[in-house]
Structure formats: structure tokens, C-alpha cells
Amino acid sequence: MKSLILFDLHYALNNKIAQSKLASILELDDDFDALLLGGDNAELSPDFQNHRILFESLKNRFNCKIGFILGNHELWGKLLNVSSIRLLYEVLPQLGKEYGLAYLEQENLEVKGTTFVGTYGHFDYSFLRPGKGITIDALLRGEFDAGEKKIIWKDMLYMDWEGKSDEEICMDLVKGFSHRLTDIPKRKISLSHTIPSLSLNGHPDSPEQYFMEAYSGSSLIGNVLEANGGYYHFCGHTHAKATATIGKTKVFNLGSDYDLLRYIIFSSNKESPKAEEREVHFT
């Protein structure tokens, strides 16, 4: 079984680099049994045109099962006057269904004896480091004064959770992820858009990073992997490469960025699974 794993494509029809990234993917010579999209797949646009182009292009090129989870950019509901809750649980899952894609937030994807399990994940401020000058009040505002510039975390501007807190959303998602991951045979691979451990942030320490890393994920995801993780877990979101081992699970933050396509070709057989990393730079 061979699968292609992609994160943080941020596809947008009006972005030349994003178009080049998609073209590079479509030109791959390999044939796959599964293709997995790890969130921030496309930028939100009227009538979800960016998502439609991405989904249709991948579906037409690759004759295989496709599964996807969402990323934080895909949940900026205020841009389209729709709540993040509806995007997460109704609108984008239904759009994926139109193109025959499996939505891993609601169902697992089984391919030739391997089960793929996924979640967006969100954040719950469990990565806030005491004594680094960042307060929970600043995080809830989404603003940090970094001296010469002010950093704005746009999730706090554009997400709408219909009155639920970030902690509640994160806990709900991780509970579902844990349930879908438990009691699966040994050959299971998982994905989350946000990271399961602060060690997977991938960026060097700085006041700016102390602020942004609090939005990068949740230790709750790591706890699930510690208890029930499979061979591999893949994540993204921070746009910086990192690796770690949680329990018995090898974890890869692919570190794809706006001008960098980094992807995994994952192979699994009866003896041992293997994750081969490839990358393409764009200018």
C-alpha cells in the first residue's frame, strides 16, 4: 500500500505559487492507493471555488481513495458569513462528499489493511509557557506587541465557534479522534492539522514564537497518541519541519510552507511501514 500525504497547500486560484504547487503534485509519476490532505488545503473563497478546483483536480488525476481533514484557515467563517462550527461539521464535509472524498473528522479511511484516522485538532493554550511574557488575555485577544511590530493571530478575528471556547472545541475534537483511533488493528496511521507536542513546533525560541506556539496545538492530542498511537502520526500547521516520538508513534511535522511543498510518500507492507520525504521549492 502506497499513499501520498500532503499538508498546508493553501491552494488559491489567484496565487501563482499555489498553482505551481498543485501542478507539481499533479505531475507526480507515482500511482497511489490513498491520498491524504492534512488541512489548510485551500483558502476560503466565494462558493468555495478554491476547494472545488483542488478537490476536482486531485480526484481527476489520482485514481485512489482520498481522505481529508481541515486546517485553521479553512475555518475562518466570518470571511464568508458562516460559523466555524458549520464549516467544520457541515459545509466542507458536504463539499468533500460531492467529490467522493472521505472526511476523517467523521469517518476513518481503510485502504488495503491500513486505517487512516484524522482530526483538525485546534488549540487549548496548553502550550502556553509560563514566565515567557505571554498572558492568556493577550492570547484571547489575538494580539501581541513584539516591540517594533504588533502580531495578530487571525484565528481570533475570523473564527466563530458560536459561543464555545477554544478549550471546549479542542476537547470535543480530540475526544472524537481518540474514539476513532481506539480498538483499531495495529496498522493505523493518524493525522492532525495542529501539533500534538510543543517539541513539534519546529521554530527557534523567540518572544514572537512564545506567542504563536500557544495556538499551535494541544497536549491532549499527544496524550491520545501516547495511549493509542499507531506507527506514524503526521501534522503541519506551523510551517516548520520537526520530528519526535510520542509513545511508540513516530511523529512528523511536514513543515510545508507557502513557497515550499514538502510531502510524504508512505509505504506499508506486512514487514514494516516507511515514510519517504520529498520537497519542492518555489520562488
PDB file of C-alpha atoms in Angstrom:
ATOM      1  CA  MET A   1       0.000   0.000   0.000  1.00  0.00           C
ATOM      2  CA  LYS A   2       1.381   3.388  -1.008  1.00  0.00           C
ATOM      3  CA  SER A   3      -0.108   6.758  -0.058  1.00  0.00           C
ATOM      4  CA  LEU A   4       0.627  10.430  -0.684  1.00  0.00           C
ATOM      5  CA  ILE A   5       0.384  12.737   2.340  1.00  0.00           C
ATOM      6  CA  LEU A   6       0.040  16.493   1.825  1.00  0.00           C
ATOM      7  CA  PHE A   7      -0.249  19.361   4.300  1.00  0.00           C
ATOM      8  CA  ASP A   8      -0.696  23.128   4.107  1.00  0.00           C
ATOM      9  CA  LEU A   9      -1.210  23.514   0.370  1.00  0.00           C
ATOM     10  CA  HIS A  10      -3.144  26.772   0.889  1.00  0.00           C
ATOM     11  CA  TYR A  11      -4.406  26.480  -2.672  1.00  0.00           C
ATOM     12  CA  ALA A  12      -5.756  29.719  -4.160  1.00  0.00           C
ATOM     13  CA  LEU A  13      -6.662  30.340  -7.784  1.00  0.00           C
ATOM     14  CA  ASN A  14      -5.202  33.856  -7.662  1.00  0.00           C
ATOM     15  CA  ASN A  15      -1.833  32.717  -6.259  1.00  0.00           C
ATOM     16  CA  LYS A  16       0.786  31.642  -8.819  1.00  0.00           C
ATOM     17  CA  ILE A  17       2.935  29.722  -6.332  1.00  0.00           C
ATOM     18  CA  ALA A  18      -0.104  27.824  -5.057  1.00  0.00           C
ATOM     19  CA  GLN A  19      -0.975  26.939  -8.641  1.00  0.00           C
ATOM     20  CA  SER A  20       2.593  25.745  -9.246  1.00  0.00           C
ATOM     21  CA  LYS A  21       2.454  23.573  -6.128  1.00  0.00           C
ATOM     22  CA  LEU A  22      -0.717  21.901  -7.321  1.00  0.00           C
ATOM     23  CA  ALA A  23       0.765  21.421 -10.794  1.00  0.00           C
ATOM     24  CA  SER A  24       3.812  19.694  -9.248  1.00  0.00           C
ATOM     25  CA  ILE A  25       1.551  17.310  -7.370  1.00  0.00           C
ATOM     26  CA  LEU A  26      -0.492  16.503 -10.454  1.00  0.00           C
ATOM     27  CA  GLU A  27       2.724  15.765 -12.390  1.00  0.00           C
ATOM     28  CA  LEU A  28       3.914  13.074  -9.970  1.00  0.00           C
ATOM     29  CA  ASP A  29       4.646   9.824 -11.795  1.00  0.00           C
ATOM     30  CA  ASP A  30       3.726   7.623  -8.849  1.00  0.00           C
ATOM     31  CA  ASP A  31       0.449   5.785  -8.520  1.00  0.00           C
ATOM     32  CA  PHE A  32      -1.094   5.696  -5.054  1.00  0.00           C
ATOM     33  CA  ASP A  33      -3.652   3.663  -3.169  1.00  0.00           C
ATOM     34  CA  ALA A  34      -4.572   6.645  -0.988  1.00  0.00           C
ATOM     35  CA  LEU A  35      -4.097  10.396  -0.854  1.00  0.00           C
ATOM     36  CA  LEU A  36      -4.390  12.294   2.438  1.00  0.00           C
ATOM     37  CA  LEU A  37      -4.908  16.056   2.817  1.00  0.00           C
ATOM     38  CA  GLY A  38      -3.819  17.345   6.225  1.00  0.00           C
ATOM     39  CA  GLY A  39      -5.582  20.699   6.441  1.00  0.00           C
ATOM     40  CA  ASP A  40      -5.205  24.257   5.174  1.00  0.00           C
ATOM     41  CA  ASN A  41      -5.834  22.565   1.881  1.00  0.00           C
ATOM     42  CA  ALA A  42      -7.300  25.634   0.163  1.00  0.00           C
ATOM     43  CA  GLU A  43      -8.100  29.192   1.123  1.00  0.00           C
ATOM     44  CA  LEU A  44     -11.752  30.044   1.647  1.00  0.00           C
ATOM     45  CA  SER A  45     -13.339  31.726  -1.366  1.00  0.00           C
ATOM     46  CA  PRO A  46     -16.848  32.536  -2.664  1.00  0.00           C
ATOM     47  CA  ASP A  47     -18.744  29.324  -3.454  1.00  0.00           C
ATOM     48  CA  PHE A  48     -15.589  27.515  -2.204  1.00  0.00           C
ATOM     49  CA  GLN A  49     -14.095  27.779  -5.667  1.00  0.00           C
ATOM     50  CA  ASN A  50     -10.549  27.143  -4.424  1.00  0.00           C
ATOM     51  CA  HIS A  51     -11.630  23.931  -2.696  1.00  0.00           C
ATOM     52  CA  ARG A  52     -13.636  22.804  -5.712  1.00  0.00           C
ATOM     53  CA  ILE A  53     -10.659  23.222  -8.054  1.00  0.00           C
ATOM     54  CA  LEU A  54      -8.325  21.422  -5.662  1.00  0.00           C
ATOM     55  CA  PHE A  55     -10.677  18.518  -4.964  1.00  0.00           C
ATOM     56  CA  GLU A  56     -11.639  18.039  -8.604  1.00  0.00           C
ATOM     57  CA  SER A  57      -8.019  18.254  -9.812  1.00  0.00           C
ATOM     58  CA  LEU A  58      -6.815  15.635  -7.339  1.00  0.00           C
ATOM     59  CA  LYS A  59      -9.791  13.387  -7.981  1.00  0.00           C
ATOM     60  CA  ASN A  60      -9.252  13.514 -11.749  1.00  0.00           C
ATOM     61  CA  ARG A  61      -5.518  12.852 -11.514  1.00  0.00           C
ATOM     62  CA  PHE A  62      -5.304  10.168  -8.835  1.00  0.00           C
ATOM     63  CA  ASN A  63      -7.388   7.032  -9.164  1.00  0.00           C
ATOM     64  CA  CYS A  64      -7.388   6.260  -5.455  1.00  0.00           C
ATOM     65  CA  LYS A  65      -9.211   6.894  -2.208  1.00  0.00           C
ATOM     66  CA  ILE A  66      -8.798  10.441  -0.850  1.00  0.00           C
ATOM     67  CA  GLY A  67      -9.244  11.492   2.760  1.00  0.00           C
ATOM     68  CA  PHE A  68      -9.019  14.972   4.257  1.00  0.00           C
ATOM     69  CA  ILE A  69      -9.079  16.991   7.439  1.00  0.00           C
ATOM     70  CA  LEU A  70      -9.353  20.756   7.764  1.00  0.00           C
ATOM     71  CA  GLY A  71      -6.929  23.439   8.897  1.00  0.00           C
ATOM     72  CA  ASN A  72      -7.446  26.689  10.764  1.00  0.00           C
ATOM     73  CA  HIS A  73      -7.533  28.853   7.590  1.00  0.00           C
ATOM     74  CA  GLU A  74     -10.451  26.779   6.350  1.00  0.00           C
ATOM     75  CA  LEU A  75     -12.390  27.680   9.498  1.00  0.00           C
ATOM     76  CA  TRP A  76     -12.249  31.480   9.163  1.00  0.00           C
ATOM     77  CA  GLY A  77     -16.018  31.506   8.844  1.00  0.00           C
ATOM     78  CA  LYS A  78     -16.520  35.225   9.341  1.00  0.00           C
ATOM     79  CA  LEU A  79     -14.982  35.784   5.901  1.00  0.00           C
ATOM     80  CA  LEU A  80     -17.979  34.013   4.348  1.00  0.00           C
ATOM     81  CA  ASN A  81     -20.576  34.845   6.985  1.00  0.00           C
ATOM     82  CA  VAL A  82     -20.797  31.226   8.141  1.00  0.00           C
ATOM     83  CA  SER A  83     -19.736  29.905  11.538  1.00  0.00           C
ATOM     84  CA  SER A  84     -16.601  27.839  12.039  1.00  0.00           C
ATOM     85  CA  ILE A  85     -18.808  25.146  13.594  1.00  0.00           C
ATOM     86  CA  ARG A  86     -20.801  24.816  10.369  1.00  0.00           C
ATOM     87  CA  LEU A  87     -17.669  24.775   8.203  1.00  0.00           C
ATOM     88  CA  LEU A  88     -16.155  22.048  10.368  1.00  0.00           C
ATOM     89  CA  TYR A  89     -19.156  19.784  10.756  1.00  0.00           C
ATOM     90  CA  GLU A  90     -21.457  20.527   7.804  1.00  0.00           C
ATOM     91  CA  VAL A  91     -20.375  22.719   4.900  1.00  0.00           C
ATOM     92  CA  LEU A  92     -16.892  21.468   4.000  1.00  0.00           C
ATOM     93  CA  PRO A  93     -17.660  17.811   4.838  1.00  0.00           C
ATOM     94  CA  GLN A  94     -20.591  18.010   2.416  1.00  0.00           C
ATOM     95  CA  LEU A  95     -18.380  19.612  -0.229  1.00  0.00           C
ATOM     96  CA  GLY A  96     -15.867  16.802   0.135  1.00  0.00           C
ATOM     97  CA  LYS A  97     -18.658  14.277  -0.208  1.00  0.00           C
ATOM     98  CA  GLU A  98     -19.657  15.840  -3.533  1.00  0.00           C
ATOM     99  CA  TYR A  99     -16.221  14.889  -4.860  1.00  0.00           C
ATOM    100  CA  GLY A 100     -16.137  11.461  -3.240  1.00  0.00           C
ATOM    101  CA  LEU A 101     -13.640  12.367  -0.504  1.00  0.00           C
ATOM    102  CA  ALA A 102     -13.672  10.815   2.967  1.00  0.00           C
ATOM    103  CA  TYR A 103     -13.829  13.364   5.794  1.00  0.00           C
ATOM    104  CA  LEU A 104     -11.571  11.981   8.515  1.00  0.00           C
ATOM    105  CA  GLU A 105     -13.131  14.110  11.250  1.00  0.00           C
ATOM    106  CA  GLN A 106     -16.227  11.927  10.916  1.00  0.00           C
ATOM    107  CA  GLU A 107     -15.017   8.612   9.489  1.00  0.00           C
ATOM    108  CA  ASN A 108     -11.844   6.585   9.173  1.00  0.00           C
ATOM    109  CA  LEU A 109     -10.397   5.619   5.807  1.00  0.00           C
ATOM    110  CA  GLU A 110      -9.384   1.995   5.348  1.00  0.00           C
ATOM    111  CA  VAL A 111      -7.033   1.139   2.496  1.00  0.00           C
ATOM    112  CA  LYS A 112      -5.527  -2.315   1.975  1.00  0.00           C
ATOM    113  CA  GLY A 113      -5.308  -3.160   5.667  1.00  0.00           C
ATOM    114  CA  THR A 114      -4.179   0.282   6.852  1.00  0.00           C
ATOM    115  CA  THR A 115      -6.572   2.624   8.654  1.00  0.00           C
ATOM    116  CA  PHE A 116      -6.127   6.409   8.455  1.00  0.00           C
ATOM    117  CA  VAL A 117      -7.539   8.437  11.347  1.00  0.00           C
ATOM    118  CA  GLY A 118      -7.559  12.230  11.475  1.00  0.00           C
ATOM    119  CA  THR A 119      -8.608  15.434  13.196  1.00  0.00           C
ATOM    120  CA  TYR A 120      -8.165  19.173  12.784  1.00  0.00           C
ATOM    121  CA  GLY A 121      -7.257  19.286  16.477  1.00  0.00           C
ATOM    122  CA  HIS A 122      -7.443  23.038  17.273  1.00  0.00           C
ATOM    123  CA  PHE A 123      -5.669  24.567  20.321  1.00  0.00           C
ATOM    124  CA  ASP A 124      -6.391  24.877  24.025  1.00  0.00           C
ATOM    125  CA  TYR A 125      -3.453  27.021  25.267  1.00  0.00           C
ATOM    126  CA  SER A 126      -1.780  24.004  26.869  1.00  0.00           C
ATOM    127  CA  PHE A 127       1.406  25.088  25.062  1.00  0.00           C
ATOM    128  CA  LEU A 128       1.492  28.473  26.827  1.00  0.00           C
ATOM    129  CA  ARG A 129       4.844  28.597  28.602  1.00  0.00           C
ATOM    130  CA  PRO A 130       4.877  30.357  31.997  1.00  0.00           C
ATOM    131  CA  GLY A 131       7.427  33.093  32.514  1.00  0.00           C
ATOM    132  CA  LYS A 132       7.826  33.982  28.829  1.00  0.00           C
ATOM    133  CA  GLY A 133       5.871  37.242  28.916  1.00  0.00           C
ATOM    134  CA  ILE A 134       2.730  35.931  27.219  1.00  0.00           C
ATOM    135  CA  THR A 135      -0.594  36.171  29.028  1.00  0.00           C
ATOM    136  CA  ILE A 136      -3.823  34.336  28.410  1.00  0.00           C
ATOM    137  CA  ASP A 137      -5.511  37.722  27.979  1.00  0.00           C
ATOM    138  CA  ALA A 138      -3.185  38.514  25.050  1.00  0.00           C
ATOM    139  CA  LEU A 139      -3.937  35.132  23.512  1.00  0.00           C
ATOM    140  CA  LEU A 140      -7.686  35.584  23.816  1.00  0.00           C
ATOM    141  CA  ARG A 141      -7.349  38.990  22.130  1.00  0.00           C
ATOM    142  CA  GLY A 142      -5.082  37.518  19.481  1.00  0.00           C
ATOM    143  CA  GLU A 143      -2.637  40.421  19.761  1.00  0.00           C
ATOM    144  CA  PHE A 144       0.970  40.632  20.912  1.00  0.00           C
ATOM    145  CA  ASP A 145       3.221  43.681  20.946  1.00  0.00           C
ATOM    146  CA  ALA A 146       6.605  42.396  19.709  1.00  0.00           C
ATOM    147  CA  GLY A 147       8.380  45.717  20.030  1.00  0.00           C
ATOM    148  CA  GLU A 148       8.594  47.218  16.567  1.00  0.00           C
ATOM    149  CA  LYS A 149       5.505  45.400  15.333  1.00  0.00           C
ATOM    150  CA  LYS A 150       2.208  44.029  16.579  1.00  0.00           C
ATOM    151  CA  ILE A 151       1.448  40.402  15.802  1.00  0.00           C
ATOM    152  CA  ILE A 152      -2.159  39.496  15.047  1.00  0.00           C
ATOM    153  CA  TRP A 153      -3.331  35.878  15.218  1.00  0.00           C
ATOM    154  CA  LYS A 154      -6.102  35.911  12.648  1.00  0.00           C
ATOM    155  CA  ASP A 155      -7.932  32.874  14.027  1.00  0.00           C
ATOM    156  CA  MET A 156      -9.127  35.118  16.839  1.00  0.00           C
ATOM    157  CA  LEU A 157     -10.519  37.602  14.312  1.00  0.00           C
ATOM    158  CA  TYR A 158     -12.166  35.261  11.840  1.00  0.00           C
ATOM    159  CA  MET A 159     -13.238  32.122  13.697  1.00  0.00           C
ATOM    160  CA  ASP A 160     -16.757  31.853  15.115  1.00  0.00           C
ATOM    161  CA  TRP A 161     -17.429  28.933  17.444  1.00  0.00           C
ATOM    162  CA  GLU A 162     -20.988  30.003  18.307  1.00  0.00           C
ATOM    163  CA  GLY A 163     -20.120  30.802  21.920  1.00  0.00           C
ATOM    164  CA  LYS A 164     -17.925  27.772  22.636  1.00  0.00           C
ATOM    165  CA  SER A 165     -14.406  28.317  23.984  1.00  0.00           C
ATOM    166  CA  ASP A 166     -11.264  27.124  22.221  1.00  0.00           C
ATOM    167  CA  GLU A 167     -10.733  24.647  25.047  1.00  0.00           C
ATOM    168  CA  GLU A 168     -14.205  23.163  24.528  1.00  0.00           C
ATOM    169  CA  ILE A 169     -13.755  22.863  20.765  1.00  0.00           C
ATOM    170  CA  CYS A 170     -10.359  21.234  21.177  1.00  0.00           C
ATOM    171  CA  MET A 171     -11.607  18.763  23.771  1.00  0.00           C
ATOM    172  CA  ASP A 172     -14.593  17.772  21.631  1.00  0.00           C
ATOM    173  CA  LEU A 173     -12.392  17.163  18.595  1.00  0.00           C
ATOM    174  CA  VAL A 174      -9.744  15.209  20.488  1.00  0.00           C
ATOM    175  CA  LYS A 175     -12.378  13.032  22.170  1.00  0.00           C
ATOM    176  CA  GLY A 176     -13.726  12.103  18.748  1.00  0.00           C
ATOM    177  CA  PHE A 177     -10.214  11.458  17.455  1.00  0.00           C
ATOM    178  CA  SER A 178      -9.438   9.229  20.434  1.00  0.00           C
ATOM    179  CA  HIS A 179     -12.624   7.242  19.912  1.00  0.00           C
ATOM    180  CA  ARG A 180     -11.881   6.680  16.207  1.00  0.00           C
ATOM    181  CA  LEU A 181      -8.259   5.693  16.954  1.00  0.00           C
ATOM    182  CA  THR A 182      -9.036   3.185  19.717  1.00  0.00           C
ATOM    183  CA  ASP A 183      -9.550  -0.526  19.069  1.00  0.00           C
ATOM    184  CA  ILE A 184      -8.171  -0.371  15.524  1.00  0.00           C
ATOM    185  CA  PRO A 185      -5.806  -3.150  14.395  1.00  0.00           C
ATOM    186  CA  LYS A 186      -2.098  -2.461  14.608  1.00  0.00           C
ATOM    187  CA  ARG A 187      -1.710  -0.936  11.130  1.00  0.00           C
ATOM    188  CA  LYS A 188      -3.078   2.553  11.774  1.00  0.00           C
ATOM    189  CA  ILE A 189      -1.772   5.955  10.667  1.00  0.00           C
ATOM    190  CA  SER A 190      -3.063   9.217  12.113  1.00  0.00           C
ATOM    191  CA  LEU A 191      -3.059  12.875  11.140  1.00  0.00           C
ATOM    192  CA  SER A 192      -3.824  16.156  12.857  1.00  0.00           C
ATOM    193  CA  HIS A 193      -3.516  19.613  11.426  1.00  0.00           C
ATOM    194  CA  THR A 194      -2.329  21.138  14.699  1.00  0.00           C
ATOM    195  CA  ILE A 195       0.604  19.616  16.557  1.00  0.00           C
ATOM    196  CA  PRO A 196       0.454  17.077  19.425  1.00  0.00           C
ATOM    197  CA  SER A 197       3.532  18.281  21.306  1.00  0.00           C
ATOM    198  CA  LEU A 198       5.360  21.585  21.680  1.00  0.00           C
ATOM    199  CA  SER A 199       8.529  19.786  20.565  1.00  0.00           C
ATOM    200  CA  LEU A 200       6.961  19.636  17.085  1.00  0.00           C
ATOM    201  CA  ASN A 201       6.627  23.397  16.686  1.00  0.00           C
ATOM    202  CA  GLY A 202       9.820  23.486  14.621  1.00  0.00           C
ATOM    203  CA  HIS A 203      10.705  27.164  15.210  1.00  0.00           C
ATOM    204  CA  PRO A 204      13.503  28.509  17.431  1.00  0.00           C
ATOM    205  CA  ASP A 205      12.573  30.264  20.651  1.00  0.00           C
ATOM    206  CA  SER A 206      11.731  33.965  20.489  1.00  0.00           C
ATOM    207  CA  PRO A 207       9.127  36.264  22.069  1.00  0.00           C
ATOM    208  CA  GLU A 208       7.175  36.058  18.813  1.00  0.00           C
ATOM    209  CA  GLN A 209       7.206  32.258  18.930  1.00  0.00           C
ATOM    210  CA  TYR A 210       6.188  32.137  22.580  1.00  0.00           C
ATOM    211  CA  PHE A 211       3.010  33.897  21.448  1.00  0.00           C
ATOM    212  CA  MET A 212       2.303  31.926  18.271  1.00  0.00           C
ATOM    213  CA  GLU A 213       3.162  28.494  19.642  1.00  0.00           C
ATOM    214  CA  ALA A 214       0.274  28.733  22.117  1.00  0.00           C
ATOM    215  CA  TYR A 215      -2.008  28.426  19.081  1.00  0.00           C
ATOM    216  CA  SER A 216      -0.072  25.557  17.521  1.00  0.00           C
ATOM    217  CA  GLY A 217      -1.898  22.609  19.042  1.00  0.00           C
ATOM    218  CA  SER A 218      -2.701  20.714  22.209  1.00  0.00           C
ATOM    219  CA  SER A 219      -1.054  18.256  24.563  1.00  0.00           C
ATOM    220  CA  LEU A 220      -4.381  16.381  24.524  1.00  0.00           C
ATOM    221  CA  ILE A 221      -3.548  15.114  21.024  1.00  0.00           C
ATOM    222  CA  GLY A 222      -0.200  13.877  22.315  1.00  0.00           C
ATOM    223  CA  ASN A 223      -1.909  12.085  25.198  1.00  0.00           C
ATOM    224  CA  VAL A 224      -4.070  10.179  22.707  1.00  0.00           C
ATOM    225  CA  LEU A 225      -1.002   9.142  20.719  1.00  0.00           C
ATOM    226  CA  GLU A 226       0.791   8.110  23.912  1.00  0.00           C
ATOM    227  CA  ALA A 227      -2.072   5.779  24.757  1.00  0.00           C
ATOM    228  CA  ASN A 228      -3.242   4.509  21.367  1.00  0.00           C
ATOM    229  CA  GLY A 229      -0.995   5.806  18.579  1.00  0.00           C
ATOM    230  CA  GLY A 230      -0.025   3.690  15.595  1.00  0.00           C
ATOM    231  CA  TYR A 231       3.189   3.556  13.576  1.00  0.00           C
ATOM    232  CA  TYR A 232       3.130   7.160  12.382  1.00  0.00           C
ATOM    233  CA  HIS A 233       1.364  10.454  13.014  1.00  0.00           C
ATOM    234  CA  PHE A 234       1.616  13.375  10.591  1.00  0.00           C
ATOM    235  CA  CYS A 235       0.892  17.032  11.324  1.00  0.00           C
ATOM    236  CA  GLY A 236       1.589  20.521   9.953  1.00  0.00           C
ATOM    237  CA  HIS A 237       0.202  23.991  10.706  1.00  0.00           C
ATOM    238  CA  THR A 238       3.415  25.668  11.943  1.00  0.00           C
ATOM    239  CA  HIS A 239       5.139  25.622   8.532  1.00  0.00           C
ATOM    240  CA  ALA A 240       8.354  24.369  10.152  1.00  0.00           C
ATOM    241  CA  LYS A 241       9.730  20.840   9.927  1.00  0.00           C
ATOM    242  CA  ALA A 242      10.108  18.796  13.106  1.00  0.00           C
ATOM    243  CA  THR A 243      10.106  15.180  14.237  1.00  0.00           C
ATOM    244  CA  ALA A 244       9.527  13.442  17.550  1.00  0.00           C
ATOM    245  CA  THR A 245       8.449  10.151  19.061  1.00  0.00           C
ATOM    246  CA  ILE A 246       5.370  10.035  21.284  1.00  0.00           C
ATOM    247  CA  GLY A 247       4.970   6.683  22.983  1.00  0.00           C
ATOM    248  CA  LYS A 248       5.619   4.216  20.166  1.00  0.00           C
ATOM    249  CA  THR A 249       4.489   6.621  17.448  1.00  0.00           C
ATOM    250  CA  LYS A 250       6.884   8.428  15.123  1.00  0.00           C
ATOM    251  CA  VAL A 251       5.562  11.936  14.521  1.00  0.00           C
ATOM    252  CA  PHE A 252       6.386  14.130  11.505  1.00  0.00           C
ATOM    253  CA  ASN A 253       5.545  17.808  11.192  1.00  0.00           C
ATOM    254  CA  LEU A 254       5.959  18.106   7.436  1.00  0.00           C
ATOM    255  CA  GLY A 255       6.789  21.817   7.609  1.00  0.00           C
ATOM    256  CA  SER A 256       5.292  22.701   4.241  1.00  0.00           C
ATOM    257  CA  ASP A 257       5.191  26.461   3.688  1.00  0.00           C
ATOM    258  CA  TYR A 258       3.678  28.909   1.227  1.00  0.00           C
ATOM    259  CA  ASP A 259       6.761  28.634  -1.036  1.00  0.00           C
ATOM    260  CA  LEU A 260       7.691  25.060  -0.118  1.00  0.00           C
ATOM    261  CA  LEU A 261       5.906  21.844  -0.988  1.00  0.00           C
ATOM    262  CA  ARG A 262       7.055  19.082   1.329  1.00  0.00           C
ATOM    263  CA  TYR A 263       5.194  15.792   1.174  1.00  0.00           C
ATOM    264  CA  ILE A 264       5.427  12.209   2.360  1.00  0.00           C
ATOM    265  CA  ILE A 265       5.138   9.055   0.299  1.00  0.00           C
ATOM    266  CA  PHE A 266       4.118   6.455   2.826  1.00  0.00           C
ATOM    267  CA  SER A 267       4.548   2.761   2.046  1.00  0.00           C
ATOM    268  CA  SER A 268       3.196  -0.062   4.162  1.00  0.00           C
ATOM    269  CA  ASN A 269       3.622  -3.799   3.788  1.00  0.00           C
ATOM    270  CA  LYS A 270       3.464  -6.827   6.048  1.00  0.00           C
ATOM    271  CA  GLU A 271       7.016  -6.277   7.304  1.00  0.00           C
ATOM    272  CA  SER A 272       7.402  -2.562   8.062  1.00  0.00           C
ATOM    273  CA  PRO A 273       6.000   0.856   7.085  1.00  0.00           C
ATOM    274  CA  LYS A 274       8.226   3.549   5.585  1.00  0.00           C
ATOM    275  CA  ALA A 275       7.791   7.323   5.231  1.00  0.00           C
ATOM    276  CA  GLU A 276       9.801   8.887   2.388  1.00  0.00           C
ATOM    277  CA  GLU A 277      10.058  12.682   2.425  1.00  0.00           C
ATOM    278  CA  ARG A 278      10.279  14.813  -0.718  1.00  0.00           C
ATOM    279  CA  GLU A 279      10.252  18.573  -1.252  1.00  0.00           C
ATOM    280  CA  VAL A 280       9.997  21.183  -3.995  1.00  0.00           C
ATOM    281  CA  HIS A 281      10.931  24.841  -3.504  1.00  0.00           C
ATOM    282  CA  PHE A 282       9.216  27.721  -5.309  1.00  0.00           C
ATOM    283  CA  THR A 283      10.217  31.360  -5.788  1.00  0.00           C
TER     284      THR A 283
END
